[in-house]
Every structure is written in C-alpha cells, then in structure tokens.
Amino acid sequence: MQDVNWTAFIIFVVLFAFITWLGFAAARWRQGDLDLLHEWGLGGRRFGTVVTWFLIGGDLYTAYTFVAVPALAFGAGAIAFFAVPYTIVAYPILFLAFPRLWYVCHKHNYITAADFVRGRFGNRWLALAVAVTGIVATMPYIALQLVGLQVVIGGLGISGEGYAGDLPLVIAFIILAAFTYSSGLRAPASIAIVKDILIYVTAFAAVVVVPIQLGGFEKIFAAVPASKLLLAPPGANTTGAYGAYATLALGSAFALFLYPHSITGIFAASSGQAIRRNAALLPGYSFMLGLLALIGFFAIAAGVSELPEYAAGFRQFGNNFAVPALFLHSFPSWFVGIAFAAVGIGALVPAAIMSIAAANLYTRNIHREFINRQPTDRQEAQIAKLVSLIVKFGALVFILFLPSKFAIYLQLLGGIWIIQTLPSVLLGVYTRWFNDWALLIGWAAGIATGTAMFIAANLAPTYALAIGTFTFPGYAALYAVIVNLGLTVVLTLLLTSLGAGSTDETVATEYHAPSPTA
C-alpha cells in the first residue's frame, strides 16, 4: 500500500461511510413492515417519479457501465456507442408496455415477472423457466459490479496478493449485505440519489476539463485512430459491423427491462403514470452514457496507456483501467476520490437491487411454488432476505476465485438468455393468444439456439448468420428470440387446434389505470 493516493482514499472512505449510514437509515424512510415481502423487496410500491428516476437510473447505469463502456471505446472504438441508441430505443418500450404490467401486477400483488406469467398463462413450469432465467442472468451481473469496484480500488493504489488484496472488496460487500438485509429496496433507492448525483458531476467535469487540457475536441478526435472513429464499411455480401451494431442496439433494447432488477425498480413505482414519466425523463441518462463513451476517446488522446505510472494498472485490469488512469492523470486527488467513490457506490446500488430481485424470484416462484406453498408473510420475507445474502456471497466467491473473464462471458450469455422471456412477459402484457406449453418449448429452443451461437462465435455475443452467399453478423440474442417466437407461434396454432390451453386469472381491464369513480 506504499503507492496509496491518501487524499483520494480518504474522500472515498468518507463517502462510503456516508452511504453506509444512509443504507441503514433507509429502513425508517417511508417506513413499512419489512416482514412483508412487498415492503422489503419493492419498497411498499410507494416510490414516486423522482425516486423511481434515481432508482432505475442507478439500477441500469452501473459501476461496470461507467468502466466498461469507455473501455470498449478505448479498445474497440465506435462500436461502443451502440449503448446510446439501445437505451433510447428501450424507453418507448418502457412507456408503452410496462405501465400495463405495473397495473395488473399491482392488482394481483405480483412481486416478480414470473408471478405475472404464472397468473397470465396458468403454467408453473413456464413461470419457473422465467424465474430461473432471471436468476441465472442476474448472478454474473452482480459479479461484474465487483469488477468495477476492483478497478477503482486498484486505481487508489490499494493492491496486494491473496487475502490482503481482496479485503477491501470483502468489506464493501459485507456492508452491502448488511444494509440490504436490514432495509431492503429502500437502501439502494436512497443511495441511488447520492450515486447518480456523483456520476453526473463526474461525467460533466470530465467532458469539460479533459478537452480543455487536451486542446479541444478537434485534437482529441485527431488523436484517435481512424479505424476507431467510424464503423468499418461492410464488404461484399455482408452487413459487417453495421449489422452487428444495429442488432446489438435493438436486441439490447428489448432485453433491458426484462432483467429482474429492472422490473423490480419498475414494480416499486407508486403508479403506472410514474413509469410513463420516467420513460420520458430517463433518456437524460442516455445523454450521460454518450459522454461516458467519449471518455474512452479522451483516454486515447491523453495517451495514458503509454505512461509508466499506469502500466501496472493496465497489466492487471486491461482496458478497464482507462477511466481510472485518465482521472488520475487529469484531476487533483480530491476529485479523483469523488469520481472513484461515484463508481464504487455505483457498484453497490445495482448489486443490492439485483440481489433483491433474485431473492424475490426464488422466494415467490421456486420456494413458494415447489417447497412451501403456504408460508406466512414473515417466513416469505425472511427467506428472501437470506437468499439475497446467499446471492451476494456467491457473486463475491465467483469474482474472488475465478478469472473475471468468466463473469463477463456469463453476463454476455445472460443477455442472450433473458430476452427469451420476451414472448411470455412483454408480449404477454398485450395478448393471451400464445399457448403456455408452446411458450415453454419456444423458450427452451431460444436458450439452446442462443447458447449454440455464442459458443460457435468463440464466446462472443455476435454471430455471423450465413444465408446463401450472404453473411449477416448480428446479436445472437436477437436471432435466438426470432427462433423462439417463430416456434411458439407454430406450436400455439397446433396445440390450440388440439384444444390445449390453460386459464388466465387476469382480465383486460386490469392492464389499465382504474376508471375514476363518479
């Protein structure tokens, strides 16, 4: 620890101490009975427009986003900017579909998307498939928050071998586990306000200060290799990088709000109208995401990868160290402490929401459905609290004892898997036409197809689909969900003709705001 940046470290610790206090104090914010699952796991469904904006923003724009998007721009160039249009496309989907989902779930006290699928299609095995997909897709996402936290801790100069090097990470996740267990979703909701303010301050400061230091944007873009400024033009008989970019953006947009942590943030809103307002306001985060991607180009122009004082960081963390190196190079230590705290706190907020979301899925759709069908309210909440601890502990063990690249591979695969719930959840909000068993078989086919494409592409999310003499490189998740949906439609027609079907406990009027009484 001889190279510790003590000024930055002290500010980092002070801000962490503050959000730790805030996480525990949140148990008394909009106080409810935390022995009820909807109070612990959804904050009592009482978050208005502003709190929901901070919560969903803190949930979606994570520590790993802050580190990985600039790192992708730093290493691969223009392809990193697919993250901007995909979030823009996602918000009309949020505006149209998810208020409907909120209303029906509020009416029936559904806690998870799998609860909705169980009620809508009457098939507990389909609900189990949705729940397991959500849990499996969420686990590596939690681990990746640790990757972002590891990078900034290393940037502070805190490193070491064995247990000593891992101790700061362990302490951070003990704090996370404690306040999540104590306060439930109220903890990340309150901390998200602090985290998002710090992230905005950091991003805007970087976009103003660093270009001034480097001589303006013209010099920055002149320093970036031409191959990284634009997507490579496609060759003959292929859509090339254009197809990969477009399908990554579209597929990611469809998948974004199917993740359990996204749905948990949505269900915690106080009304469907609060969700609509957020669909209009959340693009502000997309603007910030574009600024973050530019930071990758700033790092190229600053030449931080060539500076000897950052060589050890790049050796240990690769391109993910581009952001810490740029801030260490460009800002005084006190501001580095604030910026790194923003990333560190940005790891705790989504990790807390993700662990709560996974715990809700297990409790409602596995334990309650297959193990104890009549738990008391207190038993149900207690199980969720314990599972949230297990989930976080599993993510910590994963990142400590396995190379981080495995978490990255699983997170990429998780995106391919989670979109396979689209026909049941997103389309299920609009129609009950699909047969439940057809949906389950389609889900399995989509999972198998997407996984096979991921493996065939050497563990990459883009797959070169060959049709005749043409090749269409694209996001495997999008191709797989097309297979899923096509098979589901065919099997629905077949099974419906045979008279197969199940009951729907929802009715059409429950997908809208209740009519005002006279």
XYZ file of C-alpha atoms in Angstrom:
518
model
C 0.000 0.000 0.000
C 3.014 2.279 -0.376
C 1.572 3.921 -3.504
C -1.804 4.732 -1.970
C -3.291 8.052 -3.043
C -4.211 9.048 0.505
C -6.227 12.164 -0.323
C -8.392 10.277 -2.797
C -8.582 7.283 -0.469
C -9.813 9.351 2.495
C -12.518 11.065 0.424
C -13.509 7.675 -0.996
C -13.825 6.202 2.522
C -15.783 9.212 3.853
C -18.327 8.968 1.037
C -18.587 5.212 1.524
C -19.168 5.745 5.248
C -21.932 8.224 4.448
C -23.789 5.870 2.105
C -23.359 3.043 4.640
C -25.157 5.176 7.243
C -27.745 6.119 4.615
C -28.343 2.469 3.730
C -29.168 1.554 7.342
C -31.165 4.754 7.959
C -33.306 3.963 4.910
C -35.169 1.309 6.932
C -37.047 4.210 8.552
C -37.694 6.072 5.286
C -41.353 5.787 4.238
C -41.494 3.217 6.989
C -43.328 -0.033 6.437
C -43.399 -3.548 7.850
C -40.203 -5.119 6.496
C -41.571 -8.551 7.403
C -43.788 -8.217 4.323
C -42.108 -9.121 1.046
C -43.610 -6.252 -0.947
C -42.330 -3.818 1.679
C -38.823 -5.288 1.873
C -38.455 -6.259 -1.797
C -40.416 -3.448 -3.513
C -40.265 -0.592 -1.014
C -44.013 -0.872 -0.475
C -44.591 0.184 -4.117
C -44.534 3.798 -2.917
C -41.713 5.441 -4.903
C -42.844 8.477 -6.893
C -41.486 9.837 -10.168
C -38.289 11.384 -8.807
C -37.211 8.486 -6.574
C -38.078 5.991 -9.328
C -35.935 8.005 -11.756
C -32.946 7.766 -9.453
C -33.654 4.109 -8.626
C -33.998 2.869 -12.217
C -31.104 5.057 -13.347
C -28.940 3.749 -10.507
C -30.051 0.238 -11.405
C -29.301 0.379 -15.136
C -26.247 2.637 -15.251
C -23.861 0.700 -13.060
C -20.230 0.792 -11.968
C -19.424 -1.678 -14.715
C -21.141 0.626 -17.236
C -19.014 3.543 -16.082
C -15.848 1.464 -16.530
C -16.699 -0.868 -19.421
C -18.327 1.488 -21.952
C -15.324 3.886 -22.053
C -13.032 0.834 -22.016
C -14.819 -0.544 -25.080
C -14.472 2.815 -26.850
C -10.811 2.911 -25.790
C -10.117 -0.571 -27.143
C -12.603 -1.143 -29.967
C -13.751 2.324 -30.932
C -17.105 3.305 -32.449
C -18.904 0.014 -31.734
C -19.080 1.118 -28.063
C -21.611 3.781 -28.978
C -24.281 1.125 -29.647
C -25.101 1.579 -25.961
C -26.534 5.043 -26.678
C -29.194 4.171 -29.311
C -30.143 0.977 -27.488
C -31.119 2.862 -24.352
C -33.019 5.398 -26.469
C -34.986 2.602 -28.189
C -35.672 0.935 -24.825
C -37.606 3.865 -23.355
C -40.569 3.804 -25.779
C -40.897 0.115 -24.862
C -40.908 1.144 -21.193
C -43.529 3.819 -21.903
C -45.890 1.523 -23.810
C -45.696 -1.871 -22.154
C -44.588 -1.544 -18.562
C -47.343 0.671 -17.145
C -49.716 -2.107 -18.274
C -47.577 -4.653 -16.472
C -47.456 -2.465 -13.352
C -51.249 -2.100 -13.167
C -52.006 -5.812 -13.432
C -49.208 -6.766 -11.030
C -50.367 -4.172 -8.502
C -53.932 -5.510 -8.761
C -52.875 -9.119 -8.083
C -49.925 -8.346 -5.755
C -47.459 -9.928 -8.157
C -43.898 -9.318 -6.954
C -41.968 -10.675 -9.967
C -42.380 -11.064 -13.722
C -42.655 -14.821 -13.155
C -45.636 -14.166 -10.833
C -47.307 -12.400 -13.757
C -46.507 -15.251 -16.160
C -47.918 -17.757 -13.634
C -51.164 -15.809 -13.370
C -51.444 -14.943 -17.055
C -50.729 -18.381 -18.510
C -51.526 -20.659 -15.549
C -48.383 -22.771 -16.002
C -45.985 -23.021 -13.070
C -43.279 -24.647 -15.208
C -43.290 -21.685 -17.577
C -43.099 -19.379 -14.553
C -40.195 -21.473 -13.234
C -38.381 -21.094 -16.565
C -38.791 -17.306 -16.399
C -37.620 -17.242 -12.758
C -34.564 -19.436 -13.308
C -33.588 -17.452 -16.417
C -33.804 -14.248 -14.409
C -31.702 -15.572 -11.535
C -29.036 -17.060 -13.803
C -28.843 -13.891 -15.914
C -28.573 -11.707 -12.809
C -25.806 -13.550 -10.922
C -22.901 -12.658 -13.269
C -24.222 -9.098 -13.450
C -23.691 -8.791 -9.687
C -20.177 -10.212 -10.066
C -19.383 -7.615 -12.721
C -20.206 -4.816 -10.297
C -17.310 -6.173 -8.277
C -15.082 -5.855 -11.333
C -15.847 -2.126 -11.497
C -15.210 -1.790 -7.772
C -11.931 -3.709 -8.054
C -10.681 -1.375 -10.781
C -11.221 1.832 -8.791
C -9.809 0.284 -5.606
C -6.724 -0.610 -7.639
C -6.675 2.942 -9.001
C -6.478 4.256 -5.434
C -3.236 2.311 -5.070
C -4.685 -0.397 -2.837
C -3.464 -3.741 -4.040
C -1.853 -6.860 -2.753
C -1.677 -10.588 -3.057
C -4.119 -13.098 -1.608
C -6.493 -12.125 1.180
C -4.906 -8.709 1.774
C -5.626 -7.618 -1.779
C -9.221 -8.863 -1.597
C -10.007 -7.382 1.824
C -11.428 -4.016 0.609
C -13.779 -5.867 -1.732
C -14.929 -8.190 1.050
C -15.552 -5.242 3.398
C -17.599 -3.424 0.750
C -19.818 -6.444 0.190
C -20.279 -7.097 3.896
C -21.585 -3.528 4.125
C -23.797 -4.157 1.089
C -25.167 -7.393 2.540
C -25.880 -5.801 5.913
C -27.833 -2.767 4.756
C -29.722 -4.738 2.083
C -30.799 -7.302 4.687
C -31.803 -4.545 7.093
C -33.524 -2.057 4.791
C -34.468 -3.935 1.641
C -35.074 -1.910 -1.529
C -35.262 1.333 0.429
C -31.469 1.188 0.897
C -30.428 1.229 -2.786
C -33.244 3.687 -3.558
C -31.862 6.234 -1.096
C -28.226 5.604 -2.010
C -29.039 5.862 -5.743
C -29.789 9.555 -5.269
C -26.260 10.170 -3.968
C -24.688 7.876 -6.546
C -26.420 9.468 -9.533
C -25.545 12.998 -8.443
C -21.879 11.979 -8.108
C -21.911 10.238 -11.501
C -23.404 13.292 -13.232
C -20.877 15.622 -11.589
C -18.017 13.312 -12.581
C -19.167 12.858 -16.192
C -19.765 16.559 -16.819
C -16.470 17.514 -15.174
C -14.623 15.062 -17.402
C -16.275 16.345 -20.572
C -15.415 19.952 -19.707
C -11.991 19.704 -18.053
C -10.245 16.985 -20.065
C -10.902 18.508 -23.533
C -9.575 21.847 -22.259
C -6.402 20.106 -21.071
C -6.006 18.249 -24.359
C -6.561 21.281 -26.575
C -10.175 20.765 -27.596
C -12.288 18.112 -29.271
C -10.629 18.610 -32.658
C -7.286 17.484 -31.257
C -8.909 14.627 -29.344
C -10.572 13.171 -32.440
C -7.404 13.747 -34.477
C -5.519 11.593 -31.946
C -7.970 8.701 -32.221
C -7.070 6.197 -34.982
C -9.422 6.479 -37.945
C -10.331 2.800 -37.585
C -11.876 3.564 -34.184
C -13.795 6.705 -35.138
C -16.194 5.004 -37.555
C -17.546 1.517 -38.065
C -15.701 -0.383 -40.766
C -17.679 -0.324 -44.060
C -19.093 -3.779 -44.833
C -17.554 -5.805 -47.603
C -19.337 -7.613 -50.390
C -22.240 -9.896 -49.423
C -22.225 -8.957 -45.750
C -23.691 -6.314 -43.452
C -20.425 -6.383 -41.466
C -20.068 -4.113 -38.476
C -23.229 -2.222 -39.450
C -25.365 -5.305 -38.866
C -23.640 -6.103 -35.592
C -24.127 -2.527 -34.360
C -27.816 -2.351 -35.303
C -28.760 -5.755 -33.909
C -26.797 -5.190 -30.689
C -28.723 -1.960 -30.162
C -32.130 -3.452 -30.992
C -31.651 -6.718 -29.104
C -30.270 -4.971 -26.036
C -33.230 -2.570 -26.062
C -35.708 -5.438 -25.977
C -33.766 -7.207 -23.224
C -33.065 -4.240 -20.932
C -36.316 -4.112 -18.991
C -36.734 -7.894 -18.880
C -33.896 -8.202 -16.359
C -35.244 -8.863 -12.861
C -33.501 -5.829 -11.372
C -35.104 -3.559 -13.985
C -38.548 -4.998 -13.301
C -38.018 -4.666 -9.551
C -37.336 -0.942 -9.974
C -40.450 -0.601 -12.145
C -42.706 -2.521 -9.742
C -41.522 -0.302 -6.868
C -43.076 2.765 -8.533
C -46.196 4.229 -6.993
C -48.216 4.214 -10.223
C -48.185 3.446 -13.910
C -48.093 7.188 -14.537
C -44.803 7.423 -12.613
C -43.382 4.832 -15.029
C -44.543 6.817 -18.066
C -42.959 9.977 -16.710
C -39.724 8.079 -16.189
C -39.790 6.796 -19.754
C -39.734 10.471 -20.777
C -37.073 11.503 -18.234
C -34.656 8.568 -18.289
C -33.108 9.479 -21.686
C -31.138 12.002 -19.651
C -29.057 9.007 -18.601
C -28.568 8.097 -22.282
C -27.031 11.533 -22.806
C -24.696 10.842 -19.896
C -23.869 7.431 -21.385
C -22.743 9.125 -24.590
C -20.478 11.353 -22.533
C -19.037 8.306 -20.788
C -18.252 6.639 -24.110
C -16.364 9.779 -25.170
C -14.144 9.354 -22.113
C -12.652 6.308 -23.849
C -11.528 8.573 -26.700
C -10.181 11.080 -24.170
C -8.012 8.308 -22.714
C -6.621 7.521 -26.162
C -5.806 11.188 -26.804
C -4.198 11.565 -23.364
C -2.003 8.541 -24.061
C -2.492 7.141 -20.556
C -1.763 3.576 -21.651
C 1.769 4.645 -22.568
C 2.558 6.333 -19.254
C 4.764 4.208 -16.959
C 2.908 5.169 -13.769
C -0.220 3.401 -15.062
C 1.462 0.378 -16.626
C 0.760 -1.859 -13.628
C -2.940 -0.943 -13.686
C -3.287 -1.748 -17.372
C -1.447 -5.041 -16.866
C -3.842 -6.038 -14.090
C -7.144 -4.682 -15.413
C -6.555 -4.268 -19.162
C -8.609 -1.609 -20.951
C -10.885 -1.324 -17.902
C -8.148 0.775 -16.307
C -8.540 3.503 -18.950
C -11.037 5.525 -16.901
C -9.122 5.420 -13.576
C -5.882 6.259 -15.384
C -7.444 9.234 -17.159
C -8.877 10.649 -13.922
C -5.618 10.131 -12.052
C -3.800 11.875 -14.897
C -6.225 14.782 -15.336
C -7.688 15.689 -11.936
C -6.452 16.604 -8.452
C -6.556 13.858 -5.843
C -9.614 15.238 -4.035
C -11.712 14.999 -7.195
C -10.306 11.548 -8.006
C -11.685 10.460 -4.628
C -15.147 11.767 -5.561
C -15.047 10.177 -9.033
C -13.881 6.800 -7.732
C -16.492 6.912 -4.966
C -19.136 7.516 -7.652
C -18.025 4.313 -9.400
C -17.733 2.380 -6.122
C -21.174 3.446 -4.916
C -22.358 2.729 -8.449
C -21.409 -0.891 -7.785
C -23.364 -1.200 -4.534
C -26.685 0.223 -5.768
C -27.310 -2.183 -8.680
C -25.768 -5.121 -6.783
C -28.271 -4.542 -3.970
C -31.234 -4.307 -6.369
C -30.066 -7.365 -8.317
C -29.710 -9.489 -5.190
C -33.171 -8.403 -4.000
C -34.650 -9.204 -7.431
C -33.056 -12.674 -7.472
C -34.260 -13.293 -3.908
C -37.811 -12.278 -4.845
C -37.771 -14.710 -7.782
C -36.527 -17.601 -5.686
C -38.951 -16.926 -2.850
C -42.088 -16.457 -4.931
C -41.536 -18.756 -7.884
C -39.381 -21.587 -6.578
C -39.715 -21.860 -2.800
C -43.376 -20.888 -2.559
C -44.349 -22.799 -5.677
C -42.447 -26.045 -5.129
C -41.265 -26.252 -1.493
C -43.615 -24.468 0.911
C -46.851 -23.447 -0.775
C -48.336 -21.682 2.256
C -45.626 -19.662 4.002
C -46.569 -16.902 6.409
C -45.792 -13.344 5.332
C -42.897 -13.238 7.787
C -41.471 -16.564 6.552
C -41.648 -15.363 2.950
C -39.787 -12.124 3.722
C -37.211 -13.956 5.840
C -36.469 -16.436 3.056
C -35.970 -13.563 0.614
C -33.563 -11.814 2.998
C -31.497 -14.980 3.443
C -31.420 -15.706 -0.296
C -30.250 -12.151 -1.006
C -27.278 -12.824 1.288
C -26.529 -16.121 -0.462
C -26.703 -14.472 -3.894
C -24.242 -11.744 -2.896
C -21.922 -14.238 -1.269
C -22.000 -16.370 -4.413
C -21.097 -13.376 -6.583
C -18.232 -12.483 -4.235
C -16.839 -16.029 -4.273
C -17.169 -16.097 -8.054
C -15.103 -12.950 -8.569
C -12.505 -13.806 -5.911
C -11.739 -17.334 -7.054
C -12.416 -17.295 -10.799
C -10.975 -15.032 -13.507
C -13.235 -12.041 -14.191
C -13.472 -13.054 -17.855
C -15.824 -15.893 -16.816
C -18.206 -13.364 -15.253
C -18.027 -11.326 -18.461
C -18.797 -14.383 -20.620
C -21.733 -15.348 -18.395
C -23.078 -11.804 -18.404
C -22.973 -11.767 -22.216
C -24.710 -15.139 -22.247
C -27.217 -13.833 -19.708
C -28.301 -11.151 -22.178
C -28.950 -13.864 -24.760
C -30.969 -15.861 -22.233
C -33.063 -13.094 -20.663
C -34.512 -11.962 -23.983
C -36.047 -15.443 -24.352
C -38.623 -14.389 -21.740
C -39.889 -11.668 -24.105
C -42.827 -13.646 -25.568
C -44.105 -14.605 -22.101
C -43.598 -11.249 -20.387
C -43.538 -8.404 -22.893
C -45.976 -9.888 -25.415
C -47.952 -11.475 -22.595
C -48.851 -7.986 -21.411
C -50.789 -7.498 -24.661
C -52.150 -10.919 -25.566
C -53.148 -14.267 -24.091
C -53.182 -15.868 -27.546
C -49.988 -17.881 -27.032
C -50.278 -21.402 -25.649
C -48.385 -21.837 -22.371
C -46.603 -25.054 -23.403
C -45.707 -23.515 -26.761
C -44.116 -20.614 -24.883
C -42.114 -23.030 -22.743
C -40.857 -25.032 -25.729
C -40.064 -21.805 -27.608
C -38.132 -20.541 -24.575
C -36.070 -23.766 -24.482
C -35.370 -23.563 -28.219
C -34.307 -19.921 -27.904
C -31.990 -20.715 -24.993
C -30.415 -23.610 -26.894
C -30.059 -21.649 -30.151
C -28.576 -18.573 -28.495
C -26.142 -20.619 -26.442
C -25.027 -22.574 -29.508
C -24.440 -19.352 -31.443
C -22.482 -17.870 -28.536
C -20.221 -20.944 -28.402
C -19.841 -21.071 -32.200
C -18.771 -17.397 -32.169
C -15.948 -18.222 -29.729
C -17.848 -16.879 -26.701
C -18.812 -13.612 -28.370
C -22.335 -12.130 -28.478
C -22.322 -11.507 -32.254
C -22.870 -14.418 -34.610
C -22.261 -14.408 -38.361
C -25.513 -15.797 -39.758
C -24.982 -17.183 -43.267
C -27.924 -17.275 -45.689
C -26.859 -18.434 -49.134
C -23.885 -16.328 -50.181
C -24.727 -13.527 -47.732
C -23.466 -13.184 -44.180
C -25.321 -11.195 -41.535
C -23.196 -10.640 -38.407
C -25.642 -9.843 -35.626
C -26.544 -10.151 -31.985
C -27.150 -13.817 -31.190
C -29.889 -12.870 -28.693
C -31.990 -11.299 -31.455
C -31.559 -14.262 -33.773
C -32.404 -16.686 -30.969
C -35.567 -14.869 -29.897
C -36.759 -14.917 -33.529
C -36.383 -18.716 -33.456
C -38.167 -18.746 -30.088
C -41.084 -16.643 -31.312
C -41.446 -18.481 -34.625
C -41.612 -21.874 -32.923
C -44.012 -20.525 -30.298
C -46.413 -19.270 -32.985
C -46.350 -22.595 -34.881
C -46.858 -24.684 -31.748
C -49.616 -22.381 -30.497
C -51.547 -22.924 -33.711
C -51.043 -26.679 -33.412
C -51.866 -27.024 -29.721
C -54.850 -24.679 -29.927
C -56.308 -26.788 -32.741
C -55.993 -29.787 -30.410
C -57.872 -27.975 -27.663
C -54.918 -27.493 -25.297
C -54.901 -24.426 -23.075
C -54.919 -23.055 -19.538
C -56.709 -20.428 -17.505
C -55.876 -16.724 -17.198
C -56.547 -15.142 -13.803
C -56.221 -11.602 -15.181
C -58.813 -9.619 -17.113
C -58.346 -6.942 -19.774
C -59.454 -4.013 -17.607
C -56.675 -4.727 -15.073
C -53.977 -3.654 -17.533
C -55.035 -0.009 -17.343
C -55.454 2.615 -14.644
C -58.755 2.151 -12.789
C -61.507 4.407 -14.049
C -62.291 7.279 -11.664
C -65.485 6.687 -9.729
C -68.313 9.097 -10.111
